[in-house]
Amino acid sequence: MDNIDLKGRDFLKLLDYTPQEINYLLDLSAALKAMKKAGQSTAWFTGRNVALIFEKTSTRTRCAFEVAAHDLGMGSTYLDPTGSQIGRKESVADTARVLAGMYEGIEYRGFGQKIVEELAQYADVPVWNGLTNEFHPTQMLADMLTIRECFGSEKGAHVTFYGDCRYNTANSLMVAGAKTGMHITLCAHPEYFPGEELTAQCRAIAEESGGSITFQTDPMKAAVGADVIYTDVWVSMGEPDEVWAKRIEDLAPYRVTRQIMDTAGEKAVFMHCLPAFHDKNTGIGREICGKFGLTEMEVTDEVFESSRSVVFREAENRMHTIKAVMAATLGIPDGAVR
Ligand code: CP
Ligand code: NVA
């Protein structure tokens, strides 16, 4: 493992991390995954505790933090979207100082990136971003680990993302690609491309890493040469129901279909951060079907359920990568991981 020390650092967005540090976190994730599979203990932080603030709901991120904390020997407290005073009765700055007095680390999932940045400013323990409107950095570590497992390396991988390219997952994918030398193509209706400032920043970083950022509006052209076809929900948590009609109209041509997978070629895999709307087996899926007659949204059920879909491996990797982020920023004992 590289000689990199992340003890005491926050994990708020990948822009704050060097390519070497990201590489270290991915190597560490793979090592922790192997240790878990071999039944080896990683309970290095017995007696410590972490606070998990979720102002938006979650399955993967919450479970990943809880299981990883447990595997590291720590206790965890889950604060649900209504279960704390944060933002309503108590400021972010006050909450940060209260929690930092009791916990060795704080995870935050919620709305604006500036909230998690403020939390980190006032908490003198590591703060980890479990998703904001702008970024989803722990998701990217899981995605890059999955790409490594599928193709040997994330560097040089061609990843095409379809759908809402302005939100957390696509923004973070663009940053991850720029940092690690991936070729990222964002494919959408032109209204859904990321902001100019972040794009320019990522393109400058990509020049150093050998990666690239490309925008495309033609779904078939975007698929050519892709190793990974990636999508996310068309309407994200916290957005109002009123946006559905326009979103469906604008993004329906960007649904991931078998034709897109076939155009990408035989070796291409399908990825999705999840949860996904690929059938009518969810409350929202049924509601949208009732209103708009759609039985699948950002991805067809056929692609989602196909052998090329690696979404559940990707979901499992959330836990190993989140464990790496917590362990590295809390300070792994010398010699504990080889
Ligand atoms: N991918 C992801 O963040 O899933 P959850 O919303 O279930 O945490
Ligand atoms: N863009 C999605 C990601 C969910 C993991 C959302 O914010 O709801």
Tab-separated table of C-alpha atoms and ligand atoms in Angstrom:
chain	number	residue	atom	x	y	z
A	1	MET	CA	0.000	0.000	0.000
A	2	ASP	CA	1.202	3.524	-0.782
A	3	ASN	CA	2.628	5.556	2.055
A	4	ILE	CA	-0.411	7.828	2.364
A	5	ASP	CA	-1.828	9.143	5.623
A	6	LEU	CA	-5.439	10.372	5.601
A	7	LYS	CA	-5.897	10.424	9.385
A	8	GLY	CA	-8.061	13.348	10.484
A	9	ARG	CA	-9.222	14.219	6.958
A	10	ASP	CA	-12.837	14.869	5.962
A	11	PHE	CA	-14.307	13.116	2.915
A	12	LEU	CA	-16.606	15.745	1.401
A	13	LYS	CA	-15.945	15.527	-2.349
A	14	LEU	CA	-13.391	13.863	-4.617
A	15	LEU	CA	-12.148	17.274	-5.761
A	16	ASP	CA	-10.419	17.517	-2.356
A	17	TYR	CA	-8.449	14.301	-2.943
A	18	THR	CA	-5.386	13.692	-5.138
A	19	PRO	CA	-5.334	10.823	-7.654
A	20	GLN	CA	-2.789	9.074	-5.382
A	21	GLU	CA	-5.116	9.371	-2.369
A	22	ILE	CA	-8.062	8.037	-4.386
A	23	ASN	CA	-5.902	5.153	-5.581
A	24	TYR	CA	-4.917	4.437	-1.970
A	25	LEU	CA	-8.586	4.353	-0.892
A	26	LEU	CA	-9.390	1.925	-3.724
A	27	ASP	CA	-6.454	-0.349	-2.843
A	28	LEU	CA	-7.524	-0.224	0.792
A	29	SER	CA	-11.125	-1.054	-0.154
A	30	ALA	CA	-9.979	-4.117	-2.093
A	31	ALA	CA	-7.820	-5.211	0.862
A	32	LEU	CA	-10.697	-4.749	3.323
A	33	LYS	CA	-13.032	-6.665	1.019
A	34	ALA	CA	-10.546	-9.555	0.876
A	35	MET	CA	-10.182	-9.485	4.677
A	36	LYS	CA	-13.969	-9.579	5.116
A	37	LYS	CA	-14.282	-12.519	2.702
A	38	ALA	CA	-11.476	-14.337	4.557
A	39	GLY	CA	-13.220	-13.776	7.892
A	40	GLN	CA	-10.357	-11.648	9.273
A	41	SER	CA	-11.170	-9.126	11.962
A	42	THR	CA	-10.829	-5.409	11.259
A	43	ALA	CA	-12.087	-4.297	14.692
A	44	TRP	CA	-9.407	-1.635	15.067
A	45	PHE	CA	-11.571	1.068	16.623
A	46	THR	CA	-13.241	-0.631	19.580
A	47	GLY	CA	-14.824	1.825	21.979
A	48	ARG	CA	-15.299	4.505	19.328
A	49	ASN	CA	-18.591	5.685	17.829
A	50	VAL	CA	-19.876	7.383	14.697
A	51	ALA	CA	-22.983	9.504	14.092
A	52	LEU	CA	-24.940	8.962	10.877
A	53	ILE	CA	-27.120	11.937	9.919
A	54	PHE	CA	-29.637	11.249	7.165
A	55	GLU	CA	-31.811	14.194	6.135
A	56	LYS	CA	-32.796	12.109	3.081
A	57	THR	CA	-33.676	8.408	3.100
A	58	SER	CA	-31.247	5.609	2.242
A	59	THR	CA	-30.835	1.852	2.037
A	60	ARG	CA	-27.286	1.262	0.745
A	61	THR	CA	-25.436	4.189	2.296
A	62	ARG	CA	-26.977	3.774	5.715
A	63	CYS	CA	-26.445	0.006	5.772
A	64	ALA	CA	-22.910	0.385	4.420
A	65	PHE	CA	-21.962	2.849	7.176
A	66	GLU	CA	-23.613	0.757	9.897
A	67	VAL	CA	-22.099	-2.572	8.824
A	68	ALA	CA	-18.692	-1.024	8.159
A	69	ALA	CA	-18.699	0.730	11.542
A	70	HIS	CA	-19.599	-2.552	13.224
A	71	ASP	CA	-16.866	-4.431	11.330
A	72	LEU	CA	-14.382	-1.768	12.480
A	73	GLY	CA	-15.409	-2.374	16.089
A	74	MET	CA	-17.413	0.836	16.444
A	75	GLY	CA	-20.882	1.741	17.604
A	76	SER	CA	-23.129	3.905	15.420
A	77	THR	CA	-26.141	6.163	15.956
A	78	TYR	CA	-28.561	6.647	13.064
A	79	LEU	CA	-30.355	10.005	12.991
A	80	ASP	CA	-33.252	9.748	10.545
A	81	PRO	CA	-34.701	12.604	8.452
A	82	THR	CA	-36.986	13.636	11.312
A	83	GLY	CA	-35.023	12.351	14.295
A	84	SER	CA	-32.674	15.218	15.118
A	85	GLN	CA	-32.805	18.958	15.711
A	86	ILE	CA	-30.399	19.718	12.856
A	87	GLY	CA	-31.447	22.644	10.691
A	88	ARG	CA	-34.814	23.190	12.369
A	89	LYS	CA	-34.116	23.815	16.059
A	90	GLU	CA	-30.329	23.737	16.024
A	91	SER	CA	-27.864	25.167	13.529
A	92	VAL	CA	-25.424	23.046	11.571
A	93	ALA	CA	-22.518	24.689	13.402
A	94	ASP	CA	-23.980	23.858	16.838
A	95	THR	CA	-24.877	20.301	15.812
A	96	ALA	CA	-21.333	19.768	14.562
A	97	ARG	CA	-19.810	20.779	17.899
A	98	VAL	CA	-22.305	18.704	19.918
A	99	LEU	CA	-21.719	15.554	17.885
A	100	ALA	CA	-17.938	16.024	17.738
A	101	GLY	CA	-17.903	15.889	21.523
A	102	MET	CA	-19.464	12.419	21.559
A	103	TYR	CA	-18.427	10.762	18.295
A	104	GLU	CA	-15.162	10.087	16.488
A	105	GLY	CA	-16.712	10.657	13.031
A	106	ILE	CA	-19.881	12.058	11.469
A	107	GLU	CA	-21.615	11.011	8.251
A	108	TYR	CA	-24.020	13.482	6.625
A	109	ARG	CA	-26.592	12.878	3.855
A	110	GLY	CA	-28.793	15.779	2.884
A	111	PHE	CA	-29.278	18.764	0.679
A	112	GLY	CA	-26.747	21.457	-0.270
A	113	GLN	CA	-23.035	20.626	-0.339
A	114	LYS	CA	-22.464	23.750	1.721
A	115	ILE	CA	-24.209	22.060	4.679
A	116	VAL	CA	-21.736	19.187	4.822
A	117	GLU	CA	-18.873	21.641	4.286
A	118	GLU	CA	-20.112	23.727	7.232
A	119	LEU	CA	-20.520	20.629	9.377
A	120	ALA	CA	-16.883	19.760	8.645
A	121	GLN	CA	-15.739	23.295	9.389
A	122	TYR	CA	-17.195	23.159	12.908
A	123	ALA	CA	-16.592	19.486	13.783
A	124	ASP	CA	-13.064	18.600	14.840
A	125	VAL	CA	-13.594	14.949	13.862
A	126	PRO	CA	-13.742	13.541	10.285
A	127	VAL	CA	-16.978	14.299	8.396
A	128	TRP	CA	-18.034	11.999	5.529
A	129	ASN	CA	-20.415	13.008	2.728
A	130	GLY	CA	-23.098	10.328	2.270
A	131	LEU	CA	-24.739	12.304	-0.610
A	132	THR	CA	-25.642	15.924	-1.203
A	133	ASN	CA	-27.483	17.484	-4.138
A	134	GLU	CA	-24.140	18.232	-5.767
A	135	PHE	CA	-21.937	15.234	-4.970
A	136	HIS	CA	-21.998	11.544	-4.020
A	137	PRO	CA	-18.310	10.738	-3.457
A	138	THR	CA	-18.621	7.430	-1.581
A	139	GLN	CA	-20.712	6.118	-4.497
A	140	MET	CA	-17.814	6.848	-6.839
A	141	LEU	CA	-15.344	4.805	-4.806
A	142	ALA	CA	-17.707	1.820	-5.029
A	143	ASP	CA	-18.133	2.389	-8.758
A	144	MET	CA	-14.395	2.614	-9.387
A	145	LEU	CA	-13.758	-0.517	-7.316
A	146	THR	CA	-16.399	-2.304	-9.412
A	147	ILE	CA	-14.796	-1.071	-12.647
A	148	ARG	CA	-11.404	-2.291	-11.376
A	149	GLU	CA	-12.880	-5.686	-10.634
A	150	CYS	CA	-14.491	-5.901	-14.090
A	151	PHE	CA	-11.683	-4.460	-16.233
A	152	GLY	CA	-8.503	-4.527	-14.116
A	153	SER	CA	-8.195	-0.731	-13.863
A	154	GLU	CA	-10.398	2.327	-13.869
A	155	LYS	CA	-7.726	4.324	-15.717
A	156	GLY	CA	-8.563	4.417	-19.410
A	157	ALA	CA	-12.080	2.984	-18.922
A	158	HIS	CA	-14.774	4.496	-21.154
A	159	VAL	CA	-17.870	5.244	-19.096
A	160	THR	CA	-21.059	6.651	-20.639
A	161	PHE	CA	-23.669	8.104	-18.301
A	162	TYR	CA	-27.266	8.600	-19.526
A	163	GLY	CA	-29.914	10.829	-17.944
A	164	ASP	CA	-29.764	13.727	-15.512
A	165	CYS	CA	-26.102	14.747	-15.789
A	166	ARG	CA	-26.470	17.808	-13.536
A	167	TYR	CA	-26.998	16.027	-10.235
A	168	ASN	CA	-24.858	14.355	-7.560
A	169	THR	CA	-24.043	11.043	-9.234
A	170	ALA	CA	-23.140	12.400	-12.671
A	171	ASN	CA	-21.248	15.374	-11.215
A	172	SER	CA	-19.211	13.028	-9.059
A	173	LEU	CA	-18.610	10.636	-11.941
A	174	MET	CA	-17.181	13.514	-13.947
A	175	VAL	CA	-14.836	14.408	-11.059
A	176	ALA	CA	-13.864	10.758	-10.505
A	177	GLY	CA	-13.106	10.325	-14.205
A	178	ALA	CA	-11.057	13.497	-14.337
A	179	LYS	CA	-8.998	12.499	-11.289
A	180	THR	CA	-8.322	8.905	-12.300
A	181	GLY	CA	-8.005	9.116	-16.091
A	182	MET	CA	-11.333	7.677	-17.177
A	183	HIS	CA	-13.065	8.779	-20.385
A	184	ILE	CA	-16.476	10.032	-19.292
A	185	THR	CA	-19.237	10.691	-21.805
A	186	LEU	CA	-22.351	12.381	-20.460
A	187	CYS	CA	-25.357	11.783	-22.674
A	188	ALA	CA	-28.596	13.733	-22.278
A	189	HIS	CA	-30.956	16.358	-23.596
A	190	PRO	CA	-28.825	19.565	-23.628
A	191	GLU	CA	-30.671	21.051	-20.619
A	192	TYR	CA	-29.283	18.276	-18.430
A	193	PHE	CA	-25.527	18.771	-18.784
A	194	PRO	CA	-23.444	19.715	-15.715
A	195	GLY	CA	-22.626	23.315	-14.820
A	196	GLU	CA	-19.924	25.126	-16.796
A	197	GLU	CA	-17.675	25.802	-13.805
A	198	LEU	CA	-17.475	22.193	-12.641
A	199	THR	CA	-17.069	20.994	-16.227
A	200	ALA	CA	-14.171	23.379	-16.854
A	201	GLN	CA	-12.546	22.366	-13.563
A	202	CYS	CA	-12.874	18.664	-14.435
A	203	ARG	CA	-11.543	19.147	-17.969
A	204	ALA	CA	-8.452	20.882	-16.578
A	205	ILE	CA	-7.883	18.010	-14.116
A	206	ALA	CA	-8.462	15.432	-16.881
A	207	GLU	CA	-5.652	16.955	-18.912
A	208	GLU	CA	-3.256	15.923	-16.149
A	209	SER	CA	-4.638	12.405	-15.745
A	210	GLY	CA	-5.119	11.529	-19.423
A	211	GLY	CA	-8.892	11.289	-18.981
A	212	SER	CA	-11.571	13.174	-20.887
A	213	ILE	CA	-15.058	14.635	-20.462
A	214	THR	CA	-17.380	14.626	-23.474
A	215	PHE	CA	-21.019	15.691	-23.855
A	216	GLN	CA	-23.261	13.924	-26.342
A	217	THR	CA	-26.964	14.190	-27.180
A	218	ASP	CA	-27.214	11.132	-29.445
A	219	PRO	CA	-27.747	8.007	-27.293
A	220	MET	CA	-26.405	5.533	-29.857
A	221	LYS	CA	-23.282	7.553	-30.690
A	222	ALA	CA	-22.576	7.845	-26.943
A	223	ALA	CA	-22.621	4.063	-26.547
A	224	VAL	CA	-19.938	3.319	-29.136
A	225	GLY	CA	-16.784	2.040	-27.437
A	226	ALA	CA	-18.193	2.252	-23.898
A	227	ASP	CA	-16.947	-0.234	-21.287
A	228	VAL	CA	-19.574	0.913	-18.810
A	229	ILE	CA	-23.106	2.138	-19.427
A	230	TYR	CA	-24.261	4.007	-16.321
A	231	THR	CA	-27.516	5.683	-15.370
A	232	ASP	CA	-29.325	7.170	-12.367
A	233	VAL	CA	-32.936	8.054	-11.575
A	234	TRP	CA	-34.458	10.883	-13.641
A	235	VAL	CA	-35.838	12.644	-10.556
A	236	SER	CA	-33.646	12.794	-7.469
A	237	MET	CA	-34.528	12.846	-3.785
A	238	GLY	CA	-35.747	16.253	-2.677
A	239	GLU	CA	-37.019	17.323	-6.115
A	240	PRO	CA	-40.728	18.189	-6.364
A	241	ASP	CA	-43.232	15.782	-7.980
A	242	GLU	CA	-44.126	18.465	-10.528
A	243	VAL	CA	-40.867	17.894	-12.423
A	244	TRP	CA	-41.762	14.340	-13.452
A	245	ALA	CA	-43.758	15.172	-16.613
A	246	LYS	CA	-41.054	17.289	-18.242
A	247	ARG	CA	-38.272	15.021	-17.017
A	248	ILE	CA	-39.920	11.998	-18.641
A	249	GLU	CA	-40.454	13.869	-21.885
A	250	ASP	CA	-36.862	15.132	-21.985
A	251	LEU	CA	-35.066	12.005	-20.798
A	252	ALA	CA	-37.125	9.133	-22.262
A	253	PRO	CA	-34.822	8.986	-25.328
A	254	TYR	CA	-31.944	8.362	-22.893
A	255	ARG	CA	-33.362	5.225	-21.259
A	256	VAL	CA	-30.750	2.458	-21.213
A	257	THR	CA	-32.019	-0.255	-23.544
A	258	ARG	CA	-30.694	-3.480	-25.054
A	259	GLN	CA	-29.909	-1.525	-28.245
A	260	ILE	CA	-27.609	0.742	-26.238
A	261	MET	CA	-25.876	-2.231	-24.584
A	262	ASP	CA	-25.506	-3.955	-27.973
A	263	THR	CA	-24.046	-0.788	-29.491
A	264	ALA	CA	-21.540	-0.573	-26.638
A	265	GLY	CA	-20.397	-4.090	-27.426
A	266	GLU	CA	-20.088	-7.475	-25.760
A	267	LYS	CA	-17.713	-6.563	-22.944
A	268	ALA	CA	-19.714	-3.559	-21.703
A	269	VAL	CA	-21.345	-3.750	-18.270
A	270	PHE	CA	-24.376	-1.922	-16.921
A	271	MET	CA	-24.068	0.120	-13.708
A	272	HIS	CA	-26.561	2.123	-11.624
A	273	CYS	CA	-26.083	3.669	-8.195
A	274	LEU	CA	-29.600	2.391	-7.258
A	275	PRO	CA	-32.413	2.532	-6.357
A	276	ALA	CA	-33.652	2.038	-9.957
A	277	PHE	CA	-37.021	2.280	-11.652
A	278	HIS	CA	-36.926	-0.688	-14.011
A	279	ASP	CA	-40.389	-2.163	-13.344
A	280	LYS	CA	-43.653	-1.505	-11.533
A	281	ASN	CA	-42.581	-3.140	-8.269
A	282	THR	CA	-42.207	0.120	-6.345
A	283	GLY	CA	-44.704	2.682	-5.085
A	284	ILE	CA	-43.289	5.447	-7.287
A	285	GLY	CA	-43.000	3.047	-10.240
A	286	ARG	CA	-46.733	2.265	-9.999
A	287	GLU	CA	-47.632	5.934	-9.532
A	288	ILE	CA	-45.666	6.969	-12.630
A	289	CYS	CA	-47.167	4.091	-14.584
A	290	GLY	CA	-50.657	5.236	-13.569
A	291	LYS	CA	-49.975	8.860	-14.564
A	292	PHE	CA	-47.736	8.499	-17.607
A	293	GLY	CA	-48.163	4.874	-18.720
A	294	LEU	CA	-44.460	4.036	-18.319
A	295	THR	CA	-43.570	0.598	-16.952
A	296	GLU	CA	-39.816	1.294	-16.827
A	297	MET	CA	-37.893	4.516	-16.680
A	298	GLU	CA	-34.135	5.130	-16.825
A	299	VAL	CA	-33.327	1.475	-17.660
A	300	THR	CA	-35.344	-1.371	-19.123
A	301	ASP	CA	-36.033	-4.357	-16.928
A	302	GLU	CA	-34.319	-6.507	-19.565
A	303	VAL	CA	-30.984	-4.671	-19.170
A	304	PHE	CA	-31.288	-4.367	-15.392
A	305	GLU	CA	-31.821	-8.106	-15.000
A	306	SER	CA	-29.309	-9.140	-17.678
A	307	SER	CA	-25.989	-10.897	-17.030
A	308	ARG	CA	-24.221	-7.641	-17.989
A	309	SER	CA	-25.719	-5.798	-15.062
A	310	VAL	CA	-23.235	-5.478	-12.171
A	311	VAL	CA	-25.500	-3.337	-9.985
A	312	PHE	CA	-25.590	-5.661	-6.982
A	313	ARG	CA	-21.802	-6.084	-6.907
A	314	GLU	CA	-21.619	-2.279	-7.101
A	315	ALA	CA	-24.056	-2.042	-4.157
A	316	GLU	CA	-21.982	-4.466	-2.067
A	317	ASN	CA	-18.874	-2.438	-2.844
A	318	ARG	CA	-20.479	0.558	-1.130
A	319	MET	CA	-19.771	-1.166	2.176
A	320	HIS	CA	-16.128	-2.057	1.504
A	321	THR	CA	-15.326	1.429	0.181
A	322	ILE	CA	-17.136	3.261	2.977
A	323	LYS	CA	-15.217	1.089	5.437
A	324	ALA	CA	-11.997	2.217	3.747
A	325	VAL	CA	-12.971	5.892	4.039
A	326	MET	CA	-13.797	5.583	7.750
A	327	ALA	CA	-10.736	3.470	8.568
A	328	ALA	CA	-8.304	5.696	6.643
A	329	THR	CA	-9.594	8.954	8.107
A	330	LEU	CA	-9.731	7.556	11.644
A	331	GLY	CA	-6.177	6.222	11.290
A	332	ILE	CA	-5.462	2.544	10.639
A	333	PRO	CA	-2.994	0.999	13.109
A	334	ASP	CA	0.448	0.387	11.582
A	335	GLY	CA	0.776	-2.994	9.905
A	336	ALA	CA	-2.938	-3.835	10.182
A	337	VAL	CA	-3.388	-4.013	6.385
A	338	ARG	CA	-0.786	-5.405	3.990
B	1	CP	N1	-26.814	4.549	-4.047
B	1	CP	C1	-27.271	5.030	-2.874
B	1	CP	O1	-26.766	6.012	-2.328
B	1	CP	O2	-28.307	4.332	-2.354
B	1	CP	P1	-29.148	4.742	-1.066
B	1	CP	O3	-29.934	5.974	-1.431
B	1	CP	O4	-30.025	3.557	-0.794
B	1	CP	O5	-28.196	5.020	0.061
B	2	NVA	N1	-29.443	11.159	-7.902
B	2	NVA	C1	-30.003	10.257	-6.901
B	2	NVA	C2	-28.930	9.376	-6.360
B	2	NVA	C3	-29.424	8.350	-5.368
B	2	NVA	C4	-28.336	7.481	-4.839
B	2	NVA	C5	-30.676	11.063	-5.819
B	2	NVA	O1	-30.097	12.049	-5.371
B	2	NVA	O2	-31.795	10.716	-5.439
